[in-house]
mmCIF file of C-alpha atoms in Angstrom:
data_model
loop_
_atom_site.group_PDB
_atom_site.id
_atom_site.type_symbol
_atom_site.label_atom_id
_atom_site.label_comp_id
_atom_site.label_asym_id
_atom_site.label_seq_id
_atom_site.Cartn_x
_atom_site.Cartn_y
_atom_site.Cartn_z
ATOM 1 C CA UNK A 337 94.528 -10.300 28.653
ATOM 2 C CA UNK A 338 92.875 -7.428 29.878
ATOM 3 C CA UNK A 339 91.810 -6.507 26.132
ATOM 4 C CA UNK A 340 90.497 -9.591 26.341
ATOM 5 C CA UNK A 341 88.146 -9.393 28.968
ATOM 6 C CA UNK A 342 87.384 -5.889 28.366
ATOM 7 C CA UNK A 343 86.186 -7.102 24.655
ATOM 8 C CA UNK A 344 84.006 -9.491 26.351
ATOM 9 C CA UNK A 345 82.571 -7.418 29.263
ATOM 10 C CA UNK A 346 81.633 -4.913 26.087
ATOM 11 C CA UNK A 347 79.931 -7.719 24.124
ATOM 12 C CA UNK A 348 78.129 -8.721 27.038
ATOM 13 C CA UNK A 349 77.049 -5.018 27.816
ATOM 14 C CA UNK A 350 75.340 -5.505 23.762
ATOM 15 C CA UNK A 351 73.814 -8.305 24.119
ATOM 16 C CA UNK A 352 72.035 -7.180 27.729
ATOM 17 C CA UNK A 353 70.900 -3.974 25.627
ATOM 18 C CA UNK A 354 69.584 -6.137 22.444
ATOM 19 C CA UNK A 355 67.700 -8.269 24.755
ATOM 20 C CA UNK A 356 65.962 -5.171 26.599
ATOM 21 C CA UNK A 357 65.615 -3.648 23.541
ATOM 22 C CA UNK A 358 63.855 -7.192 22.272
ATOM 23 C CA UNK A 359 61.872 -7.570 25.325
ATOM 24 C CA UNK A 360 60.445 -3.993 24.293
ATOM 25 C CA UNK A 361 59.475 -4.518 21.364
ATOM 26 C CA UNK A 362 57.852 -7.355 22.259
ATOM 27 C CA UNK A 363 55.879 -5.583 24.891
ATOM 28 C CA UNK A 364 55.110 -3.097 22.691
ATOM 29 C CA UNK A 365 53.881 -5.506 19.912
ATOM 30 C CA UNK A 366 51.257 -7.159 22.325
ATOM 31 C CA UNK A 367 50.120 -3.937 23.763
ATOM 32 C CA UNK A 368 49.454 -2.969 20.019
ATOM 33 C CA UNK A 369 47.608 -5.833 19.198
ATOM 34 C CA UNK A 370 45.847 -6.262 22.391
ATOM 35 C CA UNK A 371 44.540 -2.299 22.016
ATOM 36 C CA UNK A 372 43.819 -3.796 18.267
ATOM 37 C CA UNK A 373 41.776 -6.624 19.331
ATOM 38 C CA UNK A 374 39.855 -4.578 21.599
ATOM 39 C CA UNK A 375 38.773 -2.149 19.129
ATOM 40 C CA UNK A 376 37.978 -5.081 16.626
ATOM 41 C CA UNK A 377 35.450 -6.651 19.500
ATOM 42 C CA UNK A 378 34.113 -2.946 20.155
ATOM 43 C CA UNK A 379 33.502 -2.562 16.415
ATOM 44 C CA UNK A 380 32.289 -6.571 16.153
ATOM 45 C CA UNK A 381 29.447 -5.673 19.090
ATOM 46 C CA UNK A 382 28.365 -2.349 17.520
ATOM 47 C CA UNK A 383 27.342 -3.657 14.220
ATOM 48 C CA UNK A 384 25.949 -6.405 15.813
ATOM 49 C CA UNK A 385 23.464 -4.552 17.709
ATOM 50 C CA UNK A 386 20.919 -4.885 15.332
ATOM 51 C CA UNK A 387 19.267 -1.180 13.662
ATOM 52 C CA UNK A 388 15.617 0.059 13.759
ATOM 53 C CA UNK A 389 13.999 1.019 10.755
ATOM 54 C CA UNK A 390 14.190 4.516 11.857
ATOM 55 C CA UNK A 391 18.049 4.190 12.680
ATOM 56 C CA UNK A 392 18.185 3.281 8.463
ATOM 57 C CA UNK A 393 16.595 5.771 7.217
ATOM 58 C CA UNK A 394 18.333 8.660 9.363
ATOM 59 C CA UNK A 395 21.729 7.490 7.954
ATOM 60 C CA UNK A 396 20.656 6.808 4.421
ATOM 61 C CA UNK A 397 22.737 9.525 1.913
ATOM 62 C CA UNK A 398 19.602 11.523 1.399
ATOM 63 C CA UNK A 399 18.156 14.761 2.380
ATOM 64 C CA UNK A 400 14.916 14.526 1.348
ATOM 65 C CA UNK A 401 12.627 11.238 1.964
ATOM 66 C CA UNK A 402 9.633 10.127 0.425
ATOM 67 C CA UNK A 403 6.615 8.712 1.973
ATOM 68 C CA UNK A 404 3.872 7.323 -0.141
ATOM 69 C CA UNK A 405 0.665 5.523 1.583
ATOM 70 C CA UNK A 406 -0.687 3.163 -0.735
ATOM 71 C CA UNK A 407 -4.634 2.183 0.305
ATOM 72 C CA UNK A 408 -8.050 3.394 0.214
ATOM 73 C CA UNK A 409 -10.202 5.355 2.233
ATOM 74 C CA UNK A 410 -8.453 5.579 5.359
ATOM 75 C CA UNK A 411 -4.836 6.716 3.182
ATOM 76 C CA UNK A 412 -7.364 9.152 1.765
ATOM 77 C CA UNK A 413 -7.609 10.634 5.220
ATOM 78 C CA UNK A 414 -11.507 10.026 5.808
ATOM 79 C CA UNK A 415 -12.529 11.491 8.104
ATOM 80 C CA UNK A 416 -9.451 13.498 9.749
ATOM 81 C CA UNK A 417 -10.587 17.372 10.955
ATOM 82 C CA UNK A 418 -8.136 18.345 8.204
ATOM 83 C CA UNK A 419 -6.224 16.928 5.617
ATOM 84 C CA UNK A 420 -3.139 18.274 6.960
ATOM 85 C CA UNK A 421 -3.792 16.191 10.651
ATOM 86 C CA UNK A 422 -4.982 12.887 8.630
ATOM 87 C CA UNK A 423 -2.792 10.006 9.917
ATOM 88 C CA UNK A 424 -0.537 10.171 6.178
ATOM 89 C CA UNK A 425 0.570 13.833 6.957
ATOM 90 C CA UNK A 426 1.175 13.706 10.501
ATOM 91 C CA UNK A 427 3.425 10.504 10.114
ATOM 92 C CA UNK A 428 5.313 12.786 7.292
ATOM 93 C CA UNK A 429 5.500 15.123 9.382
ATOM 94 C CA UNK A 430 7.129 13.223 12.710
ATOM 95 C CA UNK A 431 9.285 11.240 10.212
ATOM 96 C CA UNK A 432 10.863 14.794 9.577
ATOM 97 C CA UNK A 433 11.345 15.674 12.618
ATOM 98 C CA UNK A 434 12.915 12.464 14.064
ATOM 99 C CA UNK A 435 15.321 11.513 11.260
ATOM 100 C CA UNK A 436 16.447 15.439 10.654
ATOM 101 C CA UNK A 437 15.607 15.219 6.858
ATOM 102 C CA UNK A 438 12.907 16.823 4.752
ATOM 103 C CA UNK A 439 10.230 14.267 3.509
ATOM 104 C CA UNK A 440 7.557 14.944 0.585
ATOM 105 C CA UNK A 441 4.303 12.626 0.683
ATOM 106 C CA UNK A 442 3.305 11.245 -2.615
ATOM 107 C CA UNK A 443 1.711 7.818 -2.874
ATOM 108 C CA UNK A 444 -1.474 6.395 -3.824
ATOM 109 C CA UNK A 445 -4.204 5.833 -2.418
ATOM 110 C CA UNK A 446 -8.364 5.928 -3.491
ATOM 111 C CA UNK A 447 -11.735 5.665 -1.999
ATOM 112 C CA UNK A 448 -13.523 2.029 -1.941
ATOM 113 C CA UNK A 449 -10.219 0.278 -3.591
ATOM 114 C CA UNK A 450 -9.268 -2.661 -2.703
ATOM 115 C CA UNK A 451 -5.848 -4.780 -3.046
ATOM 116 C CA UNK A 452 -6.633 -6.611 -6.156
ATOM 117 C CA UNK A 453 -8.326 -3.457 -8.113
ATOM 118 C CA UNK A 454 -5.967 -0.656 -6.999
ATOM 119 C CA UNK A 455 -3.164 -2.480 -5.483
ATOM 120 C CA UNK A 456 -1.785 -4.541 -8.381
ATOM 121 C CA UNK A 457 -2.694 -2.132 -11.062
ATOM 122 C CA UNK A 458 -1.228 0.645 -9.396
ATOM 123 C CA UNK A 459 2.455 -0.648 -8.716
ATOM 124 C CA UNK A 460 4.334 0.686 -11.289
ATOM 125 C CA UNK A 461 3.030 3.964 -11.164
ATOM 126 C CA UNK A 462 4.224 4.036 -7.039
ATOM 127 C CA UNK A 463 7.428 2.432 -7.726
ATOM 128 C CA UNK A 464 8.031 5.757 -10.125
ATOM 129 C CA UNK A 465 7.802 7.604 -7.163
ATOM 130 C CA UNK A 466 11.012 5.761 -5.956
ATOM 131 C CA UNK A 467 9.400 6.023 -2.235
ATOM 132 C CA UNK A 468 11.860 5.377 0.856
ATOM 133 C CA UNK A 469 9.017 4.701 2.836
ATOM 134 C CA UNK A 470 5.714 2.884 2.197
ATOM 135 C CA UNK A 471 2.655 2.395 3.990
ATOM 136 C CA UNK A 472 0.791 -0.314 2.633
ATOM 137 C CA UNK A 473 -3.086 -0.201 3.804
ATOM 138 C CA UNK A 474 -5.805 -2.663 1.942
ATOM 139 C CA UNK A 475 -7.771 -5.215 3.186
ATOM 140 C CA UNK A 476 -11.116 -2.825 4.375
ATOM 141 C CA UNK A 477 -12.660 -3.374 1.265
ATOM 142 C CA UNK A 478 -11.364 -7.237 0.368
ATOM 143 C CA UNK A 479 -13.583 -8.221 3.805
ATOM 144 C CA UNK A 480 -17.009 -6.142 2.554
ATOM 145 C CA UNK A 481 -17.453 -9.489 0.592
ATOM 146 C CA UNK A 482 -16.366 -11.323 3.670
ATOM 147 C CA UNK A 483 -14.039 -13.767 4.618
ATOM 148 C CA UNK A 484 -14.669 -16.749 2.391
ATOM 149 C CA UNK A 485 -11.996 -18.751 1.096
ATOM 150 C CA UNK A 486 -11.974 -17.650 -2.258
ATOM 151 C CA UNK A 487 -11.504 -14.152 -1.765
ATOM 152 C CA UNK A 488 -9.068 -14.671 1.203
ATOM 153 C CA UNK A 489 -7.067 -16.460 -1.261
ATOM 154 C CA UNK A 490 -7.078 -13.783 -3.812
ATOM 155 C CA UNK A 491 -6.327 -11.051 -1.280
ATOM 156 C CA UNK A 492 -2.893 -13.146 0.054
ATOM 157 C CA UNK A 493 -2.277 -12.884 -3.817
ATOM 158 C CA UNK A 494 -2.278 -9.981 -4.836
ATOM 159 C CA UNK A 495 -0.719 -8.634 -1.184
ATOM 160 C CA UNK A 496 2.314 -10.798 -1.915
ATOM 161 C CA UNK A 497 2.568 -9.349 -5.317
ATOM 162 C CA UNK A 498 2.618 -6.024 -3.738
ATOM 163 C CA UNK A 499 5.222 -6.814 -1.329
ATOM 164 C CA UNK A 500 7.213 -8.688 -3.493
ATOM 165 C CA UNK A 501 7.635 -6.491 -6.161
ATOM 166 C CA UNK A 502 7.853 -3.213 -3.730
ATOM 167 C CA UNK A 503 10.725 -4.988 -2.089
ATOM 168 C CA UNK A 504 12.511 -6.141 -5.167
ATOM 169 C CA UNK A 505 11.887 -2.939 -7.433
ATOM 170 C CA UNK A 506 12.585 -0.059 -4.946
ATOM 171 C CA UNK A 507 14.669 0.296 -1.526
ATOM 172 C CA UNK A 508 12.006 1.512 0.446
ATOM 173 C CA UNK A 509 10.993 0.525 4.362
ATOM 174 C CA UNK A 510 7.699 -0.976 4.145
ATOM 175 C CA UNK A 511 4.809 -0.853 6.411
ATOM 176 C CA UNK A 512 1.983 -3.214 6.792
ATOM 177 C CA UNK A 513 -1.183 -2.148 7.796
ATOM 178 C CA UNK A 514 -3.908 -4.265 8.851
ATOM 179 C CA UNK A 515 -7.997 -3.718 8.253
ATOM 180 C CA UNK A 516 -10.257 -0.471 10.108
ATOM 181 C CA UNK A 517 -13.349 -1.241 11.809
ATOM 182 C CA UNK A 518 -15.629 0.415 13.908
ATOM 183 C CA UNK A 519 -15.386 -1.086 17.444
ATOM 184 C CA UNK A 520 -18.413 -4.315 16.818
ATOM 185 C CA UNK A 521 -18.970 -3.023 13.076
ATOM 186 C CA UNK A 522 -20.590 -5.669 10.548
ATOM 187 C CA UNK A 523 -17.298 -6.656 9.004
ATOM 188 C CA UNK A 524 -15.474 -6.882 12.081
ATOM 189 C CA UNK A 525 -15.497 -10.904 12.456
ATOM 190 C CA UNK A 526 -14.018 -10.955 8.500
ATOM 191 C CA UNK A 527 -11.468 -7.979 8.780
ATOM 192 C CA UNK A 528 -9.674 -9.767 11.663
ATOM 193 C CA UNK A 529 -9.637 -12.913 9.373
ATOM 194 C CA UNK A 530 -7.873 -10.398 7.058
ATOM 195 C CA UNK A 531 -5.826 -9.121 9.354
ATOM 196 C CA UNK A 532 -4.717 -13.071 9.689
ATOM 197 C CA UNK A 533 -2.954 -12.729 6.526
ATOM 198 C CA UNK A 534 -1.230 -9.467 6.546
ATOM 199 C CA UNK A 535 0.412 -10.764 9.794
ATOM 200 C CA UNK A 536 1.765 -14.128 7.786
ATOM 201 C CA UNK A 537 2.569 -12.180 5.207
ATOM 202 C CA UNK A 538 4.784 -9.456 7.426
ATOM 203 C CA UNK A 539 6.391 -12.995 9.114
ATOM 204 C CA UNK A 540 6.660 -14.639 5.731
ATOM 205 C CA UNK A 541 8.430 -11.500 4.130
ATOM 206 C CA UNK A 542 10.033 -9.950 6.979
ATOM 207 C CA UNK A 543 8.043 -6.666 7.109
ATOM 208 C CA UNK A 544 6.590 -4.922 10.178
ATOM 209 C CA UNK A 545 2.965 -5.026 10.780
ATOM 210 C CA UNK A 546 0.973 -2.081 12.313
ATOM 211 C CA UNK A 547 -1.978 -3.931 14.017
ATOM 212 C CA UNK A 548 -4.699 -1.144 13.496
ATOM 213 C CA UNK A 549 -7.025 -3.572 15.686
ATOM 214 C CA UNK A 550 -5.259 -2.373 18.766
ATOM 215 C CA UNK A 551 -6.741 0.959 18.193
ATOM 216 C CA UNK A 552 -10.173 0.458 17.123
ATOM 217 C CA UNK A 553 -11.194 -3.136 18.991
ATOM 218 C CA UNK A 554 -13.107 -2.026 22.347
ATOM 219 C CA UNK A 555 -12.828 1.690 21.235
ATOM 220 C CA UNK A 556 -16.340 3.518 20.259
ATOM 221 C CA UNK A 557 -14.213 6.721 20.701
ATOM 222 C CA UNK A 558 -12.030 6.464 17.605
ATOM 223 C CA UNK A 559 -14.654 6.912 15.091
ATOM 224 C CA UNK A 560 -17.577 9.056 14.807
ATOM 225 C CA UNK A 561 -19.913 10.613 15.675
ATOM 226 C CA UNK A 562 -21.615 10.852 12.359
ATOM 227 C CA UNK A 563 -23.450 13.683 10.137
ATOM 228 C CA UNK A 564 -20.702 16.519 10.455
ATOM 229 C CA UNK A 565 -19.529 17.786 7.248
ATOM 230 C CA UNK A 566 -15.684 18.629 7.159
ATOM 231 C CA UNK A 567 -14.770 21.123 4.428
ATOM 232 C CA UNK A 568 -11.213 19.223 3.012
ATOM 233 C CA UNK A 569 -13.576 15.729 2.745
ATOM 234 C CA UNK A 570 -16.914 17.821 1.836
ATOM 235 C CA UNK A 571 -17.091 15.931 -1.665
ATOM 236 C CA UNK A 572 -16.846 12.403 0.553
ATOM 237 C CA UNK A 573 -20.319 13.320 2.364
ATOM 238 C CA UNK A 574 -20.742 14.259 5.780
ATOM 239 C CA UNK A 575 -18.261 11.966 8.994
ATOM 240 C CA UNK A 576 -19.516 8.844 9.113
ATOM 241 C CA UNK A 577 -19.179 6.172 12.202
ATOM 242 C CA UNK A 578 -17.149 4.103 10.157
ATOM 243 C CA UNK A 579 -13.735 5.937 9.303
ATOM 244 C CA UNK A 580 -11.427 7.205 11.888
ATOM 245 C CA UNK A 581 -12.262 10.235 13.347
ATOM 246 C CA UNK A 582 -9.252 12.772 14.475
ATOM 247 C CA UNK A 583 -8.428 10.752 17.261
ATOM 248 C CA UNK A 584 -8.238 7.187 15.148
ATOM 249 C CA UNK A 585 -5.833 9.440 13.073
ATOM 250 C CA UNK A 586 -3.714 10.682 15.696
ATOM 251 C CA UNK A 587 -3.325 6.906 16.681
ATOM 252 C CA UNK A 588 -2.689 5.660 13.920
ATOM 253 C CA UNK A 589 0.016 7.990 13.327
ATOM 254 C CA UNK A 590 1.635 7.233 16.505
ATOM 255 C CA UNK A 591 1.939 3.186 16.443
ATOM 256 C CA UNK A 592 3.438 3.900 12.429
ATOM 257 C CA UNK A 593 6.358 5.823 14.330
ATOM 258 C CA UNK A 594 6.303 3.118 17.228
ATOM 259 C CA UNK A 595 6.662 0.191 14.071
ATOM 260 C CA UNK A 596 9.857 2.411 12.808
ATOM 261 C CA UNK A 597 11.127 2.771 16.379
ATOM 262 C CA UNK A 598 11.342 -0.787 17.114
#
């Protein structure tokens, strides 16, 4: 008898252990999957926080970036102090420094062109460059022949064509850029009619617009004063009170890094 209960006080003694053992594991188990979920939900709200443009290009798997304006004049770098401080080569340069990679400018850009005689014709030859960056600045010239429907209708043409076909041909962030005026200039009333469909493009298309409005509307001090002859733009004739003078450059510069930042 005593075998007996002994035998049974033993299996007892088992089972308590298997069912601590059990309870355990258990407690283990949802510990696991409870650190498990938590790191799921930490990873779910990163990559939900949505990325700037800026963010994309630091962490793209290249160390050298390319930046090519694509416009007239004002791409040119009329009339900057220097071509090296013209709004194109002081964005390179800041893009450099804040996304820790090397970037080349290239692009294309001419004086007096306009979307549908330099934009369209010249696509191929800036999707070669295989830009990661673009800035894309016509309209100035479209609105010389003001803002009539006609010629409204052909610039929203052939600016979708250069979206479209930048967006499906390379990987590069774009920029929009609307029209420069002088502060009250004679095309002012048409360029902002222009500057109308940049904006519904950027919406319709999803790219960023840099308003260049915001710099030279109510400003007389971006621009000008006229008659002095800078060496790099000597073949352009003397600063006019049209184009951007050092301090439209500088400013445009700036709100392109503000657009990536955002």
């Amino acid at each position: 008898m005593k075998k007996v209960w002994v035998g049974l006080g033993l299996l007892l003694l088992l089972l308590t252990a298997g069912c601590g053992v059990q309870r355990h594991a258990t407690k283990s188990s949802r510990a696991s999957t409870s650190a498990s979920s938590r790191q799921v939900s930490a990873s779910q709200k990163t990559s939900s926080v949505p990325q700037t443009p800026l963010a994309k290009l630091k962490v793209r798997s290249k160390d050298t970036l390319v930046y090519a304006p694509f416009g007239d004049s004002l791409s040119v770098g009329l009339f900057a102090d220097k071509k090296a401080s013209r709004f194109t080569s002081l964005f390179t340069q800041q893009l450099g420094q804040l996304t820790g990679k090397t970037v080349t400018e290239a692009g294309i850009a001419e004086v007096g062109k306009t979307a549908t005689n330099l934009g369209v014709p010249a696509l191929s030859g800036l999707v070669a460059q295989q830009p990661d960056v673009v800035t894309i600045e016509f309209g100035t010239n479209d609105a010389v022949g003001g803002a009539t429907p006609s010629t409204l209708a052909a610039y929203r043409q052939a600016l979708t064509t250069i979206v479209t076909t930048l967006q499906e041909k390379t990987t590069a962030q774009l920029i929009l850029m609307t029209t420069w005026s002088p502060n009250n200039g004679p095309y002012a009333a048409a360029d902002l009619k222009f500057d109308a469909v940049v904006k519904e493009i950027g919406r319709s298309y999803h790219v960023p617009v840099a308003d260049l409005a915001t710099i030279w509307q109510g400003h007389d001090d971006v621009t000008g004063p006229a008659g002095i002859t800078i060496p790099d733009f000597a073949a352009n004739g003397p600063r006019d009170t049209f184009h951007p003078n050092q301090q439209g450059h500088d400013q445009i510069a700036a709100l392109l890094i503000k657009i990536l930042e955002e």
